[in-house]
């Protein structure tokens, strides 16, 4: 899958970002993971991280005192920091959220994920098709029970109301009101009321100031056995979603569309 992979603490990643001129991004990562801290504490953490990078030969100090990253690490971190867009897979449980992000920049694709809630893994991967396969594995699509369901477009607000409900009887009525009845309606009712997790697949774009935003994506629902996809459809006024079964072929098609491999 990967051609080059690194395991970094958040401080080591922050140091790496600092050295390519992305100090603000590095500071934001530290605050997000470790919480607010004083300037002296932050400086001490970064200094210690610099020493560990030096010991791991991922950082060098030249004869004139110049500090540089190992070329392979620099290339990977630059792709992460300067992505044209990213594809973000996430799944949320009651007490945890897992995420896998692929960054596309200058012909490179870099995967990023957090291991054990502590270690940042960043890896250059072989190409856009790897992203599709990565998503298949992340959501364990092959392990879901196949089923059929006619595509159905419903207002996003209606789906949000159903997602916030826990009573199966109310869910069944709301699903029927959306227009999904019969076997398909019963399956969605069961999976909404007994959800294993909910997730998202988002195409994240970056503004001129590198502020991330997304208006294209897919909501994911995993029931006890089945996987559902809800493609977000931007509309004038109220957005809609297209309800789809999470079959392997459908999943591949939808992710390829977000990546830009298909239209």
PDB file of C-alpha atoms in Angstrom:
ATOM      1  CA  UNK A   1       0.000   0.000   0.000  1.00  0.00           C
ATOM      2  CA  UNK A   2       2.561   2.589   1.117  1.00  0.00           C
ATOM      3  CA  UNK A   3       5.878   3.553  -0.448  1.00  0.00           C
ATOM      4  CA  UNK A   4       7.103   5.523   2.585  1.00  0.00           C
ATOM      5  CA  UNK A   5       5.636   5.653   6.100  1.00  0.00           C
ATOM      6  CA  UNK A   6       6.473   7.593   9.259  1.00  0.00           C
ATOM      7  CA  UNK A   7       5.233   7.356  12.852  1.00  0.00           C
ATOM      8  CA  UNK A   8       5.469  10.710  14.635  1.00  0.00           C
ATOM      9  CA  UNK A   9       4.333  12.155  17.934  1.00  0.00           C
ATOM     10  CA  UNK A  10       2.236  15.299  17.607  1.00  0.00           C
ATOM     11  CA  UNK A  11       5.253  17.342  18.739  1.00  0.00           C
ATOM     12  CA  UNK A  12       7.478  15.717  16.104  1.00  0.00           C
ATOM     13  CA  UNK A  13       4.884  16.446  13.438  1.00  0.00           C
ATOM     14  CA  UNK A  14       4.657  20.047  14.677  1.00  0.00           C
ATOM     15  CA  UNK A  15       8.453  20.436  14.446  1.00  0.00           C
ATOM     16  CA  UNK A  16       8.348  19.029  10.909  1.00  0.00           C
ATOM     17  CA  UNK A  17       5.628  21.503   9.944  1.00  0.00           C
ATOM     18  CA  UNK A  18       7.572  24.371  11.529  1.00  0.00           C
ATOM     19  CA  UNK A  19      10.614  23.535   9.419  1.00  0.00           C
ATOM     20  CA  UNK A  20       8.641  23.835   6.165  1.00  0.00           C
ATOM     21  CA  UNK A  21       7.099  27.159   7.202  1.00  0.00           C
ATOM     22  CA  UNK A  22       3.804  25.837   8.574  1.00  0.00           C
ATOM     23  CA  UNK A  23       4.234  26.797  12.246  1.00  0.00           C
ATOM     24  CA  UNK A  24       0.577  27.819  12.598  1.00  0.00           C
ATOM     25  CA  UNK A  25      -0.611  24.406  11.423  1.00  0.00           C
ATOM     26  CA  UNK A  26       1.823  22.674  13.768  1.00  0.00           C
ATOM     27  CA  UNK A  27       0.656  24.742  16.730  1.00  0.00           C
ATOM     28  CA  UNK A  28      -2.970  24.009  15.872  1.00  0.00           C
ATOM     29  CA  UNK A  29      -2.296  20.259  15.881  1.00  0.00           C
ATOM     30  CA  UNK A  30      -0.626  20.421  19.292  1.00  0.00           C
ATOM     31  CA  UNK A  31      -3.465  22.430  20.830  1.00  0.00           C
ATOM     32  CA  UNK A  32      -6.104  20.141  19.300  1.00  0.00           C
ATOM     33  CA  UNK A  33      -4.448  17.002  20.694  1.00  0.00           C
ATOM     34  CA  UNK A  34      -2.821  18.238  23.914  1.00  0.00           C
ATOM     35  CA  UNK A  35      -4.912  21.253  24.874  1.00  0.00           C
ATOM     36  CA  UNK A  36      -3.846  24.841  25.440  1.00  0.00           C
ATOM     37  CA  UNK A  37      -0.359  25.352  26.873  1.00  0.00           C
ATOM     38  CA  UNK A  38       1.989  28.193  27.714  1.00  0.00           C
ATOM     39  CA  UNK A  39       4.760  29.349  25.407  1.00  0.00           C
ATOM     40  CA  UNK A  40       7.529  27.843  27.548  1.00  0.00           C
ATOM     41  CA  UNK A  41       5.851  24.445  27.731  1.00  0.00           C
ATOM     42  CA  UNK A  42       5.279  24.427  23.979  1.00  0.00           C
ATOM     43  CA  UNK A  43       8.904  25.417  23.376  1.00  0.00           C
ATOM     44  CA  UNK A  44      10.173  22.644  25.672  1.00  0.00           C
ATOM     45  CA  UNK A  45       8.006  20.044  23.960  1.00  0.00           C
ATOM     46  CA  UNK A  46       9.184  21.124  20.502  1.00  0.00           C
ATOM     47  CA  UNK A  47      12.827  21.127  21.601  1.00  0.00           C
ATOM     48  CA  UNK A  48      12.523  17.589  22.966  1.00  0.00           C
ATOM     49  CA  UNK A  49      10.771  16.473  19.765  1.00  0.00           C
ATOM     50  CA  UNK A  50      13.572  17.975  17.711  1.00  0.00           C
ATOM     51  CA  UNK A  51      16.057  15.876  19.661  1.00  0.00           C
ATOM     52  CA  UNK A  52      14.111  12.678  18.992  1.00  0.00           C
ATOM     53  CA  UNK A  53      13.884  13.474  15.274  1.00  0.00           C
ATOM     54  CA  UNK A  54      17.645  14.061  15.289  1.00  0.00           C
ATOM     55  CA  UNK A  55      18.231  10.731  17.032  1.00  0.00           C
ATOM     56  CA  UNK A  56      16.032   8.970  14.480  1.00  0.00           C
ATOM     57  CA  UNK A  57      17.986  10.624  11.627  1.00  0.00           C
ATOM     58  CA  UNK A  58      14.863  12.358  10.381  1.00  0.00           C
ATOM     59  CA  UNK A  59      16.437  15.752  11.056  1.00  0.00           C
ATOM     60  CA  UNK A  60      19.981  16.985  10.473  1.00  0.00           C
ATOM     61  CA  UNK A  61      22.006  19.983  11.667  1.00  0.00           C
ATOM     62  CA  UNK A  62      24.490  21.383   9.152  1.00  0.00           C
ATOM     63  CA  UNK A  63      27.934  22.859   9.756  1.00  0.00           C
ATOM     64  CA  UNK A  64      26.463  26.362   9.903  1.00  0.00           C
ATOM     65  CA  UNK A  65      23.734  25.283  12.318  1.00  0.00           C
ATOM     66  CA  UNK A  66      21.052  24.999   9.640  1.00  0.00           C
ATOM     67  CA  UNK A  67      18.302  22.498  10.484  1.00  0.00           C
ATOM     68  CA  UNK A  68      16.722  20.390   7.749  1.00  0.00           C
ATOM     69  CA  UNK A  69      14.327  17.466   7.571  1.00  0.00           C
ATOM     70  CA  UNK A  70      15.224  14.216   5.885  1.00  0.00           C
ATOM     71  CA  UNK A  71      14.162  14.635   2.220  1.00  0.00           C
ATOM     72  CA  UNK A  72      11.629  11.781   2.328  1.00  0.00           C
ATOM     73  CA  UNK A  73       9.949  13.155   5.452  1.00  0.00           C
ATOM     74  CA  UNK A  74       9.959  16.699   4.072  1.00  0.00           C
ATOM     75  CA  UNK A  75       8.295  15.560   0.855  1.00  0.00           C
ATOM     76  CA  UNK A  76       5.582  13.713   2.782  1.00  0.00           C
ATOM     77  CA  UNK A  77       4.915  16.558   5.233  1.00  0.00           C
ATOM     78  CA  UNK A  78       4.762  19.147   2.425  1.00  0.00           C
ATOM     79  CA  UNK A  79       2.145  17.066   0.630  1.00  0.00           C
ATOM     80  CA  UNK A  80       0.117  16.867   3.843  1.00  0.00           C
ATOM     81  CA  UNK A  81       0.369  20.627   4.470  1.00  0.00           C
ATOM     82  CA  UNK A  82      -0.246  21.805   0.901  1.00  0.00           C
ATOM     83  CA  UNK A  83      -2.983  19.436  -0.237  1.00  0.00           C
ATOM     84  CA  UNK A  84      -5.206  20.614  -3.073  1.00  0.00           C
ATOM     85  CA  UNK A  85      -7.973  18.543  -1.489  1.00  0.00           C
ATOM     86  CA  UNK A  86      -8.407  15.639   0.936  1.00  0.00           C
ATOM     87  CA  UNK A  87     -10.720  12.639   1.233  1.00  0.00           C
ATOM     88  CA  UNK A  88     -11.673  12.041   4.865  1.00  0.00           C
ATOM     89  CA  UNK A  89     -13.173   8.756   6.073  1.00  0.00           C
ATOM     90  CA  UNK A  90     -14.541   8.728   9.621  1.00  0.00           C
ATOM     91  CA  UNK A  91     -16.711   6.533  11.781  1.00  0.00           C
ATOM     92  CA  UNK A  92     -18.118   7.532  15.157  1.00  0.00           C
ATOM     93  CA  UNK A  93     -19.093   5.291  18.055  1.00  0.00           C
ATOM     94  CA  UNK A  94     -20.640   6.379  21.342  1.00  0.00           C
ATOM     95  CA  UNK A  95     -17.289   7.079  22.965  1.00  0.00           C
ATOM     96  CA  UNK A  96     -14.770   7.252  20.131  1.00  0.00           C
ATOM     97  CA  UNK A  97     -14.165   8.430  16.580  1.00  0.00           C
ATOM     98  CA  UNK A  98     -11.752   6.936  14.064  1.00  0.00           C
ATOM     99  CA  UNK A  99     -10.536   8.762  10.974  1.00  0.00           C
ATOM    100  CA  UNK A 100      -8.399   8.072   7.920  1.00  0.00           C
ATOM    101  CA  UNK A 101      -7.506  11.004   5.656  1.00  0.00           C
ATOM    102  CA  UNK A 102      -5.905  11.029   2.212  1.00  0.00           C
ATOM    103  CA  UNK A 103      -4.269  14.266   1.049  1.00  0.00           C
ATOM    104  CA  UNK A 104      -3.778  14.968  -2.683  1.00  0.00           C
ATOM    105  CA  UNK A 105      -0.937  17.360  -3.551  1.00  0.00           C
ATOM    106  CA  UNK A 106       1.302  17.836  -6.598  1.00  0.00           C
ATOM    107  CA  UNK A 107       0.968  14.291  -7.854  1.00  0.00           C
ATOM    108  CA  UNK A 108       1.410  12.773  -4.392  1.00  0.00           C
ATOM    109  CA  UNK A 109      -1.197  11.058  -2.238  1.00  0.00           C
ATOM    110  CA  UNK A 110      -0.452  10.924   1.493  1.00  0.00           C
ATOM    111  CA  UNK A 111      -2.481   8.942   4.024  1.00  0.00           C
ATOM    112  CA  UNK A 112      -2.786  10.209   7.613  1.00  0.00           C
ATOM    113  CA  UNK A 113      -4.297   8.484  10.634  1.00  0.00           C
ATOM    114  CA  UNK A 114      -3.957   8.519  14.406  1.00  0.00           C
ATOM    115  CA  UNK A 115      -2.799   5.299  16.036  1.00  0.00           C
ATOM    116  CA  UNK A 116      -3.785   4.636  19.635  1.00  0.00           C
ATOM    117  CA  UNK A 117      -4.953   8.222  19.952  1.00  0.00           C
ATOM    118  CA  UNK A 118      -1.308   9.314  20.185  1.00  0.00           C
ATOM    119  CA  UNK A 119       0.894   8.479  17.197  1.00  0.00           C
ATOM    120  CA  UNK A 120       0.425  10.232  13.852  1.00  0.00           C
ATOM    121  CA  UNK A 121       1.003   7.866  10.975  1.00  0.00           C
ATOM    122  CA  UNK A 122       1.686   9.514   7.627  1.00  0.00           C
ATOM    123  CA  UNK A 123       2.413   7.480   4.520  1.00  0.00           C
ATOM    124  CA  UNK A 124       2.861   8.228   0.854  1.00  0.00           C
ATOM    125  CA  UNK A 125       0.626   5.810  -1.065  1.00  0.00           C
ATOM    126  CA  UNK A 126       0.727   4.612  -4.630  1.00  0.00           C
ATOM    127  CA  UNK A 127      -2.203   6.477  -6.158  1.00  0.00           C
ATOM    128  CA  UNK A 128      -5.848   7.469  -6.156  1.00  0.00           C
ATOM    129  CA  UNK A 129      -7.112   3.891  -6.509  1.00  0.00           C
ATOM    130  CA  UNK A 130      -5.430   3.148  -3.159  1.00  0.00           C
ATOM    131  CA  UNK A 131      -7.842   5.644  -1.588  1.00  0.00           C
ATOM    132  CA  UNK A 132     -10.830   3.622  -2.787  1.00  0.00           C
ATOM    133  CA  UNK A 133      -9.337   0.428  -1.389  1.00  0.00           C
ATOM    134  CA  UNK A 134      -8.446   2.210   1.853  1.00  0.00           C
ATOM    135  CA  UNK A 135     -12.057   3.265   2.274  1.00  0.00           C
ATOM    136  CA  UNK A 136     -13.264  -0.270   1.566  1.00  0.00           C
ATOM    137  CA  UNK A 137     -11.056  -1.555   4.367  1.00  0.00           C
ATOM    138  CA  UNK A 138     -11.836   1.290   6.760  1.00  0.00           C
ATOM    139  CA  UNK A 139     -15.577   0.598   6.593  1.00  0.00           C
ATOM    140  CA  UNK A 140     -15.101  -3.188   6.149  1.00  0.00           C
ATOM    141  CA  UNK A 141     -17.450  -3.115   3.185  1.00  0.00           C
ATOM    142  CA  UNK A 142     -16.740  -6.717   2.217  1.00  0.00           C
ATOM    143  CA  UNK A 143     -18.020  -7.927   5.610  1.00  0.00           C
ATOM    144  CA  UNK A 144     -21.414  -6.240   5.264  1.00  0.00           C
ATOM    145  CA  UNK A 145     -24.377  -8.346   4.145  1.00  0.00           C
ATOM    146  CA  UNK A 146     -25.369  -7.475   0.534  1.00  0.00           C
ATOM    147  CA  UNK A 147     -28.904  -6.232  -0.052  1.00  0.00           C
ATOM    148  CA  UNK A 148     -30.887  -4.277  -2.621  1.00  0.00           C
ATOM    149  CA  UNK A 149     -32.812  -1.060  -2.234  1.00  0.00           C
ATOM    150  CA  UNK A 150     -34.125   1.311  -4.913  1.00  0.00           C
ATOM    151  CA  UNK A 151     -32.289   4.681  -4.776  1.00  0.00           C
ATOM    152  CA  UNK A 152     -34.458   7.244  -3.009  1.00  0.00           C
ATOM    153  CA  UNK A 153     -33.903  10.984  -2.657  1.00  0.00           C
ATOM    154  CA  UNK A 154     -35.167  12.547   0.585  1.00  0.00           C
ATOM    155  CA  UNK A 155     -34.708  15.966   2.235  1.00  0.00           C
ATOM    156  CA  UNK A 156     -31.623  16.099   4.452  1.00  0.00           C
ATOM    157  CA  UNK A 157     -33.762  17.487   7.283  1.00  0.00           C
ATOM    158  CA  UNK A 158     -35.963  14.366   7.231  1.00  0.00           C
ATOM    159  CA  UNK A 159     -32.921  12.098   7.569  1.00  0.00           C
ATOM    160  CA  UNK A 160     -31.576  14.210  10.436  1.00  0.00           C
ATOM    161  CA  UNK A 161     -34.865  13.821  12.297  1.00  0.00           C
ATOM    162  CA  UNK A 162     -34.747  10.030  11.930  1.00  0.00           C
ATOM    163  CA  UNK A 163     -31.090   9.843  13.002  1.00  0.00           C
ATOM    164  CA  UNK A 164     -31.926  11.643  16.234  1.00  0.00           C
ATOM    165  CA  UNK A 165     -34.687   9.180  17.166  1.00  0.00           C
ATOM    166  CA  UNK A 166     -34.277   6.003  19.257  1.00  0.00           C
ATOM    167  CA  UNK A 167     -37.813   4.554  19.370  1.00  0.00           C
ATOM    168  CA  UNK A 168     -38.141   1.878  16.621  1.00  0.00           C
ATOM    169  CA  UNK A 169     -41.874   2.570  16.207  1.00  0.00           C
ATOM    170  CA  UNK A 170     -41.266   6.259  15.554  1.00  0.00           C
ATOM    171  CA  UNK A 171     -38.335   5.452  13.253  1.00  0.00           C
ATOM    172  CA  UNK A 172     -40.528   3.049  11.245  1.00  0.00           C
ATOM    173  CA  UNK A 173     -43.172   5.743  10.786  1.00  0.00           C
ATOM    174  CA  UNK A 174     -40.613   8.386   9.804  1.00  0.00           C
ATOM    175  CA  UNK A 175     -38.914   6.027   7.327  1.00  0.00           C
ATOM    176  CA  UNK A 176     -42.297   5.275   5.735  1.00  0.00           C
ATOM    177  CA  UNK A 177     -43.031   9.016   5.506  1.00  0.00           C
ATOM    178  CA  UNK A 178     -39.744   9.427   3.617  1.00  0.00           C
ATOM    179  CA  UNK A 179     -41.107   7.000   1.017  1.00  0.00           C
ATOM    180  CA  UNK A 180     -39.121   3.887   1.946  1.00  0.00           C
ATOM    181  CA  UNK A 181     -41.583   1.092   2.673  1.00  0.00           C
ATOM    182  CA  UNK A 182     -41.741  -2.688   2.512  1.00  0.00           C
ATOM    183  CA  UNK A 183     -38.598  -4.759   3.062  1.00  0.00           C
ATOM    184  CA  UNK A 184     -36.245  -1.836   2.433  1.00  0.00           C
ATOM    185  CA  UNK A 185     -38.088   0.279   4.991  1.00  0.00           C
ATOM    186  CA  UNK A 186     -37.920  -2.473   7.586  1.00  0.00           C
ATOM    187  CA  UNK A 187     -34.191  -2.940   6.995  1.00  0.00           C
ATOM    188  CA  UNK A 188     -33.424   0.768   7.349  1.00  0.00           C
ATOM    189  CA  UNK A 189     -35.606   0.967  10.478  1.00  0.00           C
ATOM    190  CA  UNK A 190     -33.700  -1.903  12.073  1.00  0.00           C
ATOM    191  CA  UNK A 191     -30.300  -0.482  11.190  1.00  0.00           C
ATOM    192  CA  UNK A 192     -31.129   3.037  12.378  1.00  0.00           C
ATOM    193  CA  UNK A 193     -32.380   1.713  15.716  1.00  0.00           C
ATOM    194  CA  UNK A 194     -29.450  -0.709  16.173  1.00  0.00           C
ATOM    195  CA  UNK A 195     -26.639   1.246  14.549  1.00  0.00           C
ATOM    196  CA  UNK A 196     -23.137  -0.093  15.142  1.00  0.00           C
ATOM    197  CA  UNK A 197     -21.649   3.241  14.042  1.00  0.00           C
ATOM    198  CA  UNK A 198     -22.308   6.271  11.872  1.00  0.00           C
ATOM    199  CA  UNK A 199     -19.677   7.737   9.598  1.00  0.00           C
ATOM    200  CA  UNK A 200     -18.844  10.165   6.819  1.00  0.00           C
ATOM    201  CA  UNK A 201     -16.855  10.270   3.604  1.00  0.00           C
ATOM    202  CA  UNK A 202     -16.023  13.875   2.788  1.00  0.00           C
ATOM    203  CA  UNK A 203     -14.141  15.631   0.025  1.00  0.00           C
ATOM    204  CA  UNK A 204     -12.428  18.475   1.877  1.00  0.00           C
ATOM    205  CA  UNK A 205     -11.337  21.557  -0.075  1.00  0.00           C
ATOM    206  CA  UNK A 206      -9.082  24.388   1.158  1.00  0.00           C
ATOM    207  CA  UNK A 207      -9.675  28.110   0.864  1.00  0.00           C
ATOM    208  CA  UNK A 208      -7.018  30.724   0.113  1.00  0.00           C
ATOM    209  CA  UNK A 209      -6.114  30.891   3.812  1.00  0.00           C
ATOM    210  CA  UNK A 210      -6.049  27.052   3.978  1.00  0.00           C
ATOM    211  CA  UNK A 211      -9.345  26.973   5.876  1.00  0.00           C
ATOM    212  CA  UNK A 212     -10.940  23.539   5.180  1.00  0.00           C
ATOM    213  CA  UNK A 213     -14.518  23.264   3.958  1.00  0.00           C
ATOM    214  CA  UNK A 214     -16.693  20.564   2.397  1.00  0.00           C
ATOM    215  CA  UNK A 215     -19.910  20.592   0.407  1.00  0.00           C
ATOM    216  CA  UNK A 216     -19.575  17.118  -1.136  1.00  0.00           C
ATOM    217  CA  UNK A 217     -19.763  13.874   0.748  1.00  0.00           C
ATOM    218  CA  UNK A 218     -21.550  10.741   1.877  1.00  0.00           C
ATOM    219  CA  UNK A 219     -23.065   9.809   5.227  1.00  0.00           C
ATOM    220  CA  UNK A 220     -22.541   6.195   6.293  1.00  0.00           C
ATOM    221  CA  UNK A 221     -24.664   3.957   8.518  1.00  0.00           C
ATOM    222  CA  UNK A 222     -23.558   0.513   9.693  1.00  0.00           C
ATOM    223  CA  UNK A 223     -26.246  -1.652  11.207  1.00  0.00           C
ATOM    224  CA  UNK A 224     -25.740  -5.092  12.770  1.00  0.00           C
ATOM    225  CA  UNK A 225     -25.215  -6.586   9.301  1.00  0.00           C
ATOM    226  CA  UNK A 226     -25.802  -4.009   6.557  1.00  0.00           C
ATOM    227  CA  UNK A 227     -24.079  -0.851   5.337  1.00  0.00           C
ATOM    228  CA  UNK A 228     -25.981   2.175   3.982  1.00  0.00           C
ATOM    229  CA  UNK A 229     -24.730   5.205   2.035  1.00  0.00           C
ATOM    230  CA  UNK A 230     -26.458   8.581   1.939  1.00  0.00           C
ATOM    231  CA  UNK A 231     -24.967  10.756  -0.803  1.00  0.00           C
ATOM    232  CA  UNK A 232     -25.361  14.457   0.009  1.00  0.00           C
ATOM    233  CA  UNK A 233     -27.007  16.321  -2.885  1.00  0.00           C
ATOM    234  CA  UNK A 234     -26.554  20.111  -2.788  1.00  0.00           C
ATOM    235  CA  UNK A 235     -29.807  21.787  -3.731  1.00  0.00           C
ATOM    236  CA  UNK A 236     -31.075  25.346  -3.888  1.00  0.00           C
ATOM    237  CA  UNK A 237     -32.335  25.945  -0.383  1.00  0.00           C
ATOM    238  CA  UNK A 238     -32.630  22.630   1.461  1.00  0.00           C
ATOM    239  CA  UNK A 239     -30.068  19.902   0.598  1.00  0.00           C
ATOM    240  CA  UNK A 240     -31.160  16.323  -0.038  1.00  0.00           C
ATOM    241  CA  UNK A 241     -29.601  12.890   0.322  1.00  0.00           C
ATOM    242  CA  UNK A 242     -29.747   9.912  -2.001  1.00  0.00           C
ATOM    243  CA  UNK A 243     -30.230   6.669  -0.054  1.00  0.00           C
ATOM    244  CA  UNK A 244     -28.129   3.813  -1.450  1.00  0.00           C
ATOM    245  CA  UNK A 245     -27.250   0.282  -0.325  1.00  0.00           C
ATOM    246  CA  UNK A 246     -23.582   0.022   0.705  1.00  0.00           C
ATOM    247  CA  UNK A 247     -22.676  -2.722  -1.763  1.00  0.00           C
ATOM    248  CA  UNK A 248     -19.036  -3.016  -2.855  1.00  0.00           C
ATOM    249  CA  UNK A 249     -19.738  -1.820  -6.402  1.00  0.00           C
ATOM    250  CA  UNK A 250     -21.781   1.149  -5.161  1.00  0.00           C
ATOM    251  CA  UNK A 251     -19.187   2.079  -2.539  1.00  0.00           C
ATOM    252  CA  UNK A 252     -16.381   2.042  -5.119  1.00  0.00           C
ATOM    253  CA  UNK A 253     -18.402   4.158  -7.541  1.00  0.00           C
ATOM    254  CA  UNK A 254     -19.312   6.765  -4.935  1.00  0.00           C
ATOM    255  CA  UNK A 255     -15.751   7.147  -3.592  1.00  0.00           C
ATOM    256  CA  UNK A 256     -14.289   7.279  -7.102  1.00  0.00           C
ATOM    257  CA  UNK A 257     -16.721  10.091  -7.863  1.00  0.00           C
ATOM    258  CA  UNK A 258     -15.545  12.083  -4.817  1.00  0.00           C
ATOM    259  CA  UNK A 259     -11.884  11.518  -5.690  1.00  0.00           C
ATOM    260  CA  UNK A 260     -12.515  12.645  -9.254  1.00  0.00           C
ATOM    261  CA  UNK A 261     -11.777   9.332 -10.972  1.00  0.00           C
ATOM    262  CA  UNK A 262     -15.400   9.140 -12.203  1.00  0.00           C
ATOM    263  CA  UNK A 263     -17.985  11.823 -12.952  1.00  0.00           C
TER     264      UNK A 263
END
